[in-house]
Coordinates of C-alpha atoms in Angstrom, one line a residue:
M1319 CA -45.5 -64.6 -37.5
T1320 CA -42.4 -62.8 -38.5
T1321 CA -42.1 -61.1 -41.8
P1322 CA -39.0 -61.3 -43.9
Q1323 CA -38.5 -57.5 -43.4
A1324 CA -38.1 -57.8 -39.6
P1325 CA -34.3 -58.8 -39.8
I1326 CA -33.7 -55.9 -42.2
V1327 CA -35.3 -53.4 -39.8
R1328 CA -33.2 -54.7 -36.9
A1329 CA -30.0 -54.5 -39.0
F1330 CA -30.9 -51.0 -40.0
F1331 CA -30.9 -49.9 -36.4
A1332 CA -27.9 -52.0 -35.3
I1333 CA -25.4 -50.8 -38.0
P1334 CA -25.4 -47.2 -36.9
L1335 CA -25.2 -48.2 -33.3
I1336 CA -22.1 -50.4 -34.0
L1337 CA -20.5 -47.6 -36.1
C1338 CA -21.0 -45.1 -33.3
C1339 CA -19.5 -47.4 -30.7
T1340 CA -16.5 -48.2 -32.9
L1341 CA -15.8 -44.6 -33.8
A1342 CA -16.2 -43.4 -30.3
R1343 CA -13.8 -45.9 -28.8
P1344 CA -10.5 -44.3 -30.1
V1345 CA -11.6 -40.9 -28.9
W1346 CA -12.4 -42.4 -25.4
S1347 CA -9.0 -44.0 -25.2
A1348 CA -7.2 -40.9 -26.3
Q1349 CA -8.9 -39.0 -23.5
G1350 CA -7.8 -41.6 -21.0
K1351 CA -4.1 -40.8 -21.7
C1352 CA -2.9 -37.6 -20.0
A1353 CA 0.6 -36.2 -19.7
S1354 CA 1.8 -35.8 -16.2
L1355 CA 2.0 -32.3 -14.8
D1356 CA 5.5 -31.0 -13.9
F1357 CA 4.7 -29.1 -10.7
A1358 CA 8.2 -27.8 -10.3
A1359 CA 8.1 -26.1 -13.7
V1360 CA 4.7 -24.6 -13.1
S1361 CA 5.6 -23.2 -9.7
A1362 CA 8.9 -21.8 -11.0
E1363 CA 7.0 -20.1 -13.9
L1364 CA 4.4 -18.7 -11.5
Q1365 CA 7.1 -17.3 -9.2
A1366 CA 8.9 -15.7 -12.1
Q1367 CA 5.8 -13.8 -13.2
P1368 CA 5.3 -10.4 -11.5
K1369 CA 2.3 -10.4 -9.2
P1370 CA -0.6 -8.4 -10.6
S1371 CA -1.3 -5.3 -8.5
L1372 CA -4.8 -4.2 -7.7
P1373 CA -6.2 -2.1 -10.6
N1374 CA -6.9 0.9 -8.4
Q1375 CA -3.8 0.6 -6.1
V1376 CA -1.8 3.8 -5.5
S1377 CA 1.4 4.3 -3.7
M1378 CA 3.6 7.1 -2.5
Q1379 CA 7.2 7.1 -1.4
L1380 CA 7.5 9.2 1.7
V1381 CA 10.8 10.4 2.9
A1382 CA 12.0 11.5 6.3
G1383 CA 11.1 15.2 6.6
S1384 CA 8.3 17.7 6.7
L1385 CA 4.8 16.0 6.7
E1386 CA 3.2 19.2 5.4
Q1387 CA 5.2 19.3 2.2
Q1388 CA 4.6 15.7 1.4
V1389 CA 0.8 15.9 2.0
R1390 CA 0.7 19.0 -0.1
A1391 CA 2.4 17.1 -2.9
I1392 CA -0.1 14.3 -2.7
L1393 CA -3.0 16.8 -2.8
T1394 CA -1.8 18.9 -5.7
Q1395 CA -0.2 16.2 -7.9
H1396 CA -2.7 13.4 -7.5
L1397 CA -6.0 15.0 -6.5
S1398 CA -5.7 18.3 -8.4
I1399 CA -6.2 20.5 -5.4
R1400 CA -5.3 24.1 -6.1
L1401 CA -5.7 25.7 -2.7
I1402 CA -4.6 24.0 0.6
D1403 CA -5.4 25.6 4.0
W1404 CA -3.0 23.9 6.4
Q1405 CA -4.5 24.4 9.9
A1406 CA -2.1 22.1 11.7
S1407 CA 1.4 22.6 13.1
P1408 CA 4.1 23.0 10.4
H1409 CA 6.5 21.1 12.7
H1410 CA 5.1 17.6 12.1
Q1411 CA 7.8 15.3 10.7
W1412 CA 7.6 12.0 8.8
P1413 CA 10.1 9.8 10.7
T1414 CA 11.6 7.6 8.0
D1415 CA 11.7 6.7 4.3
H1416 CA 8.7 4.5 3.6
R1417 CA 6.4 3.5 0.8
V1418 CA 2.7 3.8 1.6
E1419 CA 0.2 1.8 -0.5
A1420 CA -3.5 1.9 -0.5
D1421 CA -6.5 1.3 -2.8
S1422 CA -7.2 5.0 -3.2
W1423 CA -5.6 8.4 -2.6
A1424 CA -8.2 9.0 0.2
T1425 CA -7.2 5.9 2.0
L1426 CA -3.5 6.7 1.5
L1427 CA -4.0 10.2 3.0
R1428 CA -6.0 8.6 5.9
R1429 CA -3.1 6.3 6.7
V1430 CA -0.5 9.1 6.6
L1431 CA -2.5 11.6 8.6
S1432 CA -4.2 9.5 11.3
P1433 CA -1.1 8.9 13.5
Y1434 CA -0.9 12.7 13.8
G1435 CA -4.5 13.2 14.6
L1436 CA -5.1 15.1 11.3
Q1437 CA -7.8 14.9 8.7
V1438 CA -8.2 16.4 5.3
I1439 CA -11.4 17.9 4.0
I1440 CA -11.7 18.2 0.3
Y1441 CA -14.2 20.6 -1.3
P1442 CA -15.7 20.6 -4.8
N1443 CA -14.0 23.9 -5.7
S1444 CA -10.5 22.2 -5.7
S1445 CA -9.6 23.3 -2.3
A1446 CA -8.7 21.3 0.8
V1447 CA -8.3 21.9 4.5
V1448 CA -5.9 19.9 6.6
R1449 CA -6.7 20.2 10.3
Y1450 CA -6.8 18.3 13.6
R1451 CA -9.6 15.9 14.1
L1452 CA -12.3 17.2 16.3
A1453 CA -12.7 15.2 19.6
G1454 CA -16.3 14.2 18.9
K1455 CA -15.8 13.3 15.2
Q1456 CA -13.4 10.5 14.4
R1457 CA -14.4 10.1 10.8
L1458 CA -11.9 11.2 8.2
T1459 CA -13.2 12.6 4.9

């Protein structure tokens, strides 16, 4: 036995379902249409933008000449070293103009000094010693 209210109950659930499907259809078809991507314009725009450098990247332009003067400049200007004890030969020469880049000043100094067999030791009292690496110790500090 069906009651006269059964078709009304079915219609009550069917109407919202029909409305949802009808309203969702235009949204679905709008999502299906997508503008084509112009790869040439995007690649040209990316090439025109400057490449971001590393946040902690440092660089120093070295010139042909005395290595001691340039290392002293790095230590005093960028690391706030007040007293430098240079225990190496003052005759070391940097051969050519060159920009050295590194992620820190310590790494930059290591790159500059290692071909000469030198190391720098920085002390907490704002002093530093530049000397030849000891034969048994290859670690630069």
